[in-house]
Coordinates of C-alpha atoms in Angstrom, one line a residue:
Chain A
M1 CA 24.4 -36.5 -21.6
S2 CA 26.0 -33.5 -19.8
G3 CA 29.3 -35.4 -19.1
E4 CA 29.7 -36.6 -22.6
L5 CA 31.7 -34.9 -25.4
N6 CA 29.3 -33.2 -27.8
I7 CA 28.6 -34.8 -31.1
Y8 CA 31.0 -32.5 -33.1
L9 CA 33.9 -33.5 -30.9
R10 CA 32.9 -37.1 -31.0
L11 CA 32.8 -37.0 -34.7
T12 CA 36.2 -35.2 -34.9
D13 CA 37.6 -37.9 -32.6
A14 CA 36.2 -40.7 -34.9
F15 CA 37.4 -39.0 -38.1
N16 CA 40.9 -38.8 -36.7
S17 CA 41.1 -42.3 -35.3
G18 CA 44.5 -43.7 -36.1
R19 CA 45.6 -40.8 -38.3
P20 CA 44.9 -37.0 -38.6
R21 CA 42.3 -36.6 -41.3
A22 CA 40.0 -33.9 -40.2
L23 CA 40.3 -30.4 -38.7
L24 CA 37.3 -28.8 -37.1
A25 CA 36.5 -25.5 -38.7
G26 CA 33.7 -22.9 -38.8
G27 CA 31.6 -22.1 -35.8
Q28 CA 32.4 -25.2 -33.8
A29 CA 36.1 -24.4 -34.0
V30 CA 35.3 -20.9 -32.7
V31 CA 33.8 -22.6 -29.7
L32 CA 37.0 -24.6 -29.1
Y33 CA 38.8 -21.2 -29.1
R34 CA 36.2 -20.3 -26.4
L35 CA 35.0 -17.2 -28.2
A36 CA 31.3 -17.8 -28.8
I37 CA 28.8 -20.5 -29.6
M38 CA 27.2 -19.4 -32.8
S39 CA 26.6 -22.3 -35.1
K40 CA 24.7 -25.6 -34.8
D41 CA 26.3 -27.3 -37.8
G42 CA 29.7 -28.9 -38.1
D43 CA 32.3 -28.0 -40.7
W44 CA 35.6 -29.9 -41.3
I45 CA 38.6 -29.5 -43.5
L46 CA 39.6 -33.0 -44.7
R47 CA 42.9 -34.4 -45.8
E48 CA 42.7 -34.7 -49.6
D49 CA 43.3 -38.4 -50.0
E50 CA 41.1 -41.4 -50.7
E51 CA 41.7 -43.2 -47.4
A52 CA 40.6 -40.1 -45.5
L53 CA 37.4 -39.6 -47.5
Q54 CA 36.5 -43.3 -47.2
H55 CA 37.2 -43.3 -43.4
V56 CA 34.9 -40.3 -43.0
L57 CA 32.2 -41.9 -45.1
G58 CA 32.5 -44.9 -42.9
V59 CA 32.0 -42.9 -39.7
L60 CA 29.0 -41.1 -41.2
A61 CA 27.5 -44.4 -42.4
A62 CA 27.8 -45.7 -38.8
H63 CA 25.7 -42.7 -37.7
G64 CA 23.0 -43.3 -40.4
A65 CA 23.9 -40.1 -42.2
R66 CA 22.2 -39.2 -45.5
Y67 CA 23.5 -36.9 -48.3
R68 CA 22.1 -33.4 -48.5
F69 CA 22.3 -31.5 -51.8
G70 CA 26.0 -31.0 -52.6
A71 CA 28.9 -32.7 -54.2
P72 CA 29.8 -36.3 -53.7
L73 CA 32.5 -36.7 -51.0
A74 CA 35.0 -37.9 -53.6
L75 CA 38.4 -36.6 -54.8
P76 CA 37.4 -35.2 -58.2
W77 CA 35.0 -32.8 -56.7
M78 CA 36.8 -32.1 -53.5
C79 CA 39.9 -31.1 -55.6
G80 CA 37.7 -28.6 -57.4
G81 CA 36.8 -26.9 -54.1
W82 CA 33.3 -28.3 -53.9
S83 CA 31.7 -29.1 -50.6
A84 CA 29.9 -32.3 -49.5
H85 CA 27.0 -32.2 -46.9
F86 CA 25.3 -34.8 -44.7
E87 CA 22.7 -34.9 -42.0
F88 CA 21.6 -37.3 -39.4
P89 CA 19.6 -37.3 -36.2
Y90 CA 21.5 -37.8 -32.9
E91 CA 19.8 -37.8 -29.5
G92 CA 17.2 -35.2 -30.5
L93 CA 19.7 -33.1 -32.5
R94 CA 19.7 -32.5 -36.2
V95 CA 23.4 -33.0 -36.9
R96 CA 24.8 -31.5 -40.1
T97 CA 28.3 -32.2 -41.3
D98 CA 29.9 -30.2 -44.0
F99 CA 33.2 -31.1 -45.7
V100 CA 35.8 -29.5 -48.0
T101 CA 39.4 -30.4 -48.7
R102 CA 40.2 -27.0 -50.3
P103 CA 38.7 -24.3 -48.2
P104 CA 38.6 -20.9 -49.8
R105 CA 41.5 -18.5 -49.4
L106 CA 43.9 -21.1 -48.2
A107 CA 46.7 -21.8 -50.7
Q108 CA 47.6 -25.4 -51.7
E109 CA 51.0 -25.1 -50.2
T110 CA 49.5 -23.8 -46.9
L111 CA 47.2 -26.8 -46.8
A112 CA 50.1 -29.2 -47.5
E113 CA 52.1 -27.7 -44.7
L114 CA 49.1 -27.8 -42.4
W115 CA 48.8 -31.6 -42.9
R116 CA 52.5 -32.1 -42.5
E117 CA 52.3 -30.3 -39.2
Q118 CA 49.4 -32.5 -38.2
D119 CA 51.5 -35.6 -38.9
R120 CA 54.5 -34.2 -37.0
Q121 CA 52.5 -33.2 -34.0
P122 CA 49.1 -34.9 -34.0
P123 CA 46.7 -33.0 -31.8
E124 CA 44.2 -34.7 -29.4
P125 CA 41.9 -36.3 -32.0
A126 CA 38.8 -34.8 -30.6
E127 CA 40.2 -31.3 -30.5
A128 CA 41.9 -31.1 -33.9
K129 CA 41.0 -27.7 -35.3
L130 CA 42.1 -25.2 -37.8
G131 CA 44.7 -22.7 -36.5
A132 CA 43.4 -19.2 -35.7
A133 CA 45.0 -17.5 -38.7
H134 CA 43.7 -20.1 -41.1
L135 CA 40.3 -20.1 -39.5
I136 CA 40.2 -16.3 -40.0
L137 CA 40.8 -16.8 -43.7
T138 CA 38.0 -19.3 -44.1
K139 CA 35.6 -17.1 -42.2
Q140 CA 36.1 -14.1 -44.6
T141 CA 32.6 -15.0 -46.0
H142 CA 29.5 -13.0 -47.0
R143 CA 28.1 -13.2 -43.5
E144 CA 28.4 -10.2 -41.1
K145 CA 28.6 -12.5 -38.0
D146 CA 31.8 -14.1 -39.3
Y147 CA 33.6 -10.8 -39.0
A148 CA 32.8 -10.6 -35.3
A149 CA 34.4 -14.0 -34.8
I150 CA 37.4 -12.9 -36.9
G151 CA 37.7 -9.8 -34.7
E152 CA 38.2 -11.9 -31.6
L153 CA 40.2 -14.6 -33.4
A154 CA 42.7 -12.0 -34.5
R155 CA 43.3 -11.1 -30.8
L156 CA 44.5 -14.7 -30.3
L157 CA 47.3 -14.3 -32.8
E158 CA 50.6 -14.0 -31.0
D159 CA 52.6 -12.9 -34.0
P160 CA 52.1 -9.1 -34.2
G161 CA 52.7 -9.2 -38.0
M162 CA 49.8 -11.7 -38.4
A163 CA 47.6 -9.6 -36.0
L164 CA 48.2 -6.6 -38.2
R165 CA 47.1 -8.6 -41.2
Y166 CA 43.9 -9.9 -39.7
S167 CA 42.8 -7.6 -36.9
R168 CA 39.4 -5.9 -37.4
S169 CA 39.9 -3.3 -34.7
A170 CA 41.2 0.1 -35.6
R171 CA 42.3 0.6 -32.0
D172 CA 44.2 -2.7 -32.0
I173 CA 45.9 -1.9 -35.3
L174 CA 47.0 1.5 -34.3
E175 CA 48.5 0.2 -31.1
L176 CA 50.3 -2.6 -33.0
S177 CA 51.6 -0.1 -35.5
V178 CA 53.1 2.0 -32.7
R179 CA 54.7 -1.0 -31.0
H180 CA 55.8 -2.7 -34.2
P181 CA 56.4 0.1 -36.9
E182 CA 58.8 -2.2 -38.7
L183 CA 56.0 -4.7 -39.4
L184 CA 53.6 -2.2 -40.8
A185 CA 55.2 -1.8 -44.2
A186 CA 55.2 -5.6 -44.9
A187 CA 51.6 -5.9 -43.6
R188 CA 50.5 -3.1 -45.9
Q189 CA 51.6 -5.0 -49.0
D190 CA 49.1 -7.8 -48.1
R191 CA 46.4 -5.5 -46.7
P192 CA 45.9 -2.2 -48.6
C193 CA 43.5 -0.8 -46.0
L194 CA 46.4 -0.4 -43.6
V195 CA 47.5 2.6 -45.7
A196 CA 44.9 4.4 -43.6
V197 CA 46.9 3.8 -40.4
G198 CA 48.5 7.3 -40.7
E199 CA 45.1 9.0 -41.1
G200 CA 43.7 8.3 -37.7
R201 CA 41.2 5.9 -36.1
E202 CA 38.1 7.0 -37.9
A203 CA 39.7 6.8 -41.3
L204 CA 41.1 3.4 -40.5
A205 CA 37.8 2.1 -39.2
A206 CA 36.2 3.2 -42.5
A207 CA 38.9 1.5 -44.5
L208 CA 38.3 -1.7 -42.4
D209 CA 34.5 -1.5 -43.2
A210 CA 35.3 -1.1 -46.9
E211 CA 37.6 -4.1 -46.7
R212 CA 34.9 -6.2 -45.0
R213 CA 32.3 -5.3 -47.7
S214 CA 34.8 -6.1 -50.4
L215 CA 35.6 -9.5 -48.9
M216 CA 31.8 -10.2 -48.6
I217 CA 31.2 -9.4 -52.2
R218 CA 34.2 -11.5 -53.3
N219 CA 32.8 -14.5 -51.4
E220 CA 29.3 -13.9 -52.9
E221 CA 30.8 -13.9 -56.3
R222 CA 32.7 -17.1 -55.6
L223 CA 29.5 -18.9 -54.4
E224 CA 27.6 -17.6 -57.5
R225 CA 30.2 -19.3 -59.7
Y226 CA 29.6 -22.6 -57.9
E227 CA 25.9 -22.1 -58.1
Q228 CA 26.0 -21.6 -61.8
A229 CA 28.2 -24.6 -62.3
A230 CA 25.8 -26.7 -60.2
R231 CA 22.7 -25.7 -62.2
D232 CA 22.3 -29.0 -64.0
W233 CA 23.0 -30.9 -60.8
A234 CA 20.3 -28.9 -58.9
A235 CA 17.8 -29.7 -61.6
V236 CA 18.3 -33.5 -61.3
W237 CA 18.7 -33.4 -57.5
P238 CA 15.1 -34.1 -56.6
T239 CA 15.2 -37.3 -58.6
V240 CA 18.6 -38.4 -57.2
Q241 CA 17.5 -37.5 -53.7
K242 CA 14.4 -39.7 -54.0
E243 CA 16.5 -42.6 -55.3
I244 CA 19.0 -42.4 -52.4
E245 CA 17.0 -41.3 -49.4
D246 CA 16.3 -44.8 -48.1
L247 CA 19.6 -46.3 -49.1
P248 CA 22.5 -47.0 -46.6
L249 CA 25.2 -44.4 -47.1
P250 CA 27.6 -46.6 -49.1
E251 CA 25.0 -47.4 -51.7
A252 CA 23.8 -43.8 -51.7
H253 CA 27.3 -42.6 -52.2
A254 CA 27.8 -44.9 -55.2
R255 CA 24.6 -43.6 -56.7
M256 CA 25.7 -40.0 -56.0
L257 CA 29.0 -40.7 -57.9
A258 CA 27.2 -42.1 -60.9
A259 CA 24.6 -39.4 -61.0
A260 CA 27.1 -36.5 -60.5
T261 CA 29.6 -37.7 -63.1
G262 CA 29.0 -35.7 -66.2
C263 CA 26.4 -33.5 -64.5
L264 CA 28.3 -31.7 -61.8
P265 CA 31.6 -30.4 -63.2
T266 CA 34.6 -31.1 -61.1
A267 CA 36.3 -27.8 -61.9
V268 CA 34.8 -24.4 -61.5
P269 CA 36.6 -21.6 -63.4
A270 CA 38.1 -18.5 -61.8
L271 CA 38.2 -19.5 -58.2
I272 CA 39.3 -17.1 -55.6
Chain B
M1 CA 39.3 0.3 -23.7
Q2 CA 38.9 -2.3 -26.5
D3 CA 36.7 -2.5 -29.6
A4 CA 34.0 -5.2 -28.8
F5 CA 33.2 -7.9 -31.4
L6 CA 31.4 -10.4 -29.2
S7 CA 29.4 -10.0 -26.0
E8 CA 30.9 -10.5 -22.5
E9 CA 28.6 -13.4 -22.2
D10 CA 30.1 -15.0 -25.3
L11 CA 33.6 -14.4 -24.1
D12 CA 32.8 -15.9 -20.7
L13 CA 33.4 -19.3 -22.3
R14 CA 37.1 -18.6 -21.4
T15 CA 36.3 -19.0 -17.7
L16 CA 34.7 -22.4 -18.1
S17 CA 36.4 -25.8 -17.5
F18 CA 36.3 -28.1 -20.5
E19 CA 33.5 -30.1 -18.8
E20 CA 31.5 -26.9 -18.2
L21 CA 32.1 -25.7 -21.8
N22 CA 30.9 -29.1 -23.1
R23 CA 27.7 -28.8 -21.0
V24 CA 27.0 -25.2 -22.1
W25 CA 27.7 -26.2 -25.7
N26 CA 25.4 -29.2 -25.6
A27 CA 22.6 -27.1 -24.0
W28 CA 23.1 -24.4 -26.7
L29 CA 22.9 -27.0 -29.5
R30 CA 19.6 -28.4 -28.0
Q31 CA 18.1 -25.0 -27.8
A32 CA 19.2 -24.2 -31.4
Q33 CA 17.0 -27.0 -32.7
A34 CA 14.1 -24.7 -32.4
T35 CA 15.1 -23.1 -35.8
N36 CA 15.5 -26.4 -37.7
E37 CA 12.4 -25.9 -39.8
R38 CA 13.3 -22.4 -40.7
D39 CA 16.8 -23.2 -41.9
R40 CA 15.9 -26.6 -43.3
Q41 CA 17.1 -25.7 -46.8
E42 CA 20.0 -23.5 -45.8
Y43 CA 23.8 -24.2 -45.6
S44 CA 26.2 -22.8 -43.0
H45 CA 29.4 -23.8 -44.8
G46 CA 30.8 -24.8 -48.2
V47 CA 29.8 -23.6 -51.6
F48 CA 26.1 -24.0 -51.5
R49 CA 23.6 -21.5 -50.0
R50 CA 20.2 -23.2 -50.3
E51 CA 18.9 -26.6 -51.3
P52 CA 17.1 -26.5 -54.7
E53 CA 13.4 -26.0 -54.5
I54 CA 11.5 -29.3 -55.0
R55 CA 8.5 -28.5 -57.2
D56 CA 5.3 -30.5 -56.6
Q57 CA 5.4 -32.9 -59.6
S58 CA 1.6 -33.1 -59.6
Q59 CA 1.4 -29.3 -60.5
P60 CA 2.1 -28.1 -64.0
P61 CA 5.3 -26.1 -64.5
P62 CA 4.9 -22.3 -64.3
A63 CA 4.0 -20.6 -67.6
G64 CA 7.0 -19.8 -69.8
G65 CA 9.3 -22.0 -67.7

């Protein structure tokens, strides 16, 4: 299969057939930026409308996908920031597909503009991916390895103001500050650690480390809120899973919807 | 001199044609299947970290639980 598109690009192509509906995110998007191969699962941001979700479910059904523990791929939960997860075997691979419509740290207006842009200038369906700055925001997680990817993604940002906001390199930030002093004040308002720019490289590196730890803790707290909200759903999941494991995806989806309604809250308080 | 976040080997992806990238990517995905059992319950993305533990229904629940 060496000449074929890999499964994640094939899926992205199928999800976007006829209309932009899905942007590759996470580790597979990092590969498309040619920075590193570091994840074996696929992660997409979906357009938040019924047609998009139904189309994606159809593609997954055609691949014989089954639900993993997670939210149903349905608007009430997607609008609450939940994620839906599927898995299927493909030519010896365990393919995992993860979906959200409201990725963390991306504002609603940003997402709306992102989809308007996709409509104005649709990318190659197989290579539709989150822009580097948005990908950086979604990768501000609790995992150390994501910050390595962010470090290189920030170097792809052509706008020096954006690079100042997202760079993880004290050296790069100091150089940008010398070349674009006018941008530093504005960037500092969004990124308090840049106050350390005037204190030298070591102080700035320490401030960047503290910022990373703070971002990691905030993401952990966010996930804990979802975990708490999913407690009842987790308790009934073994039963639900047993009921749906041999069903075709459309039937399994209907059963997921029925079981999750009233058990998995659609809204989770105090989101980041 | 630049701060390094990823290895030279990682960043070598930039020198590959799309076909070469796809080949390397597929080979990596195949190799990564070796850890499937270890990360069976884990999540890479989204708001979940682990699948719930499925208790053996034939066993009594733990005391106090």
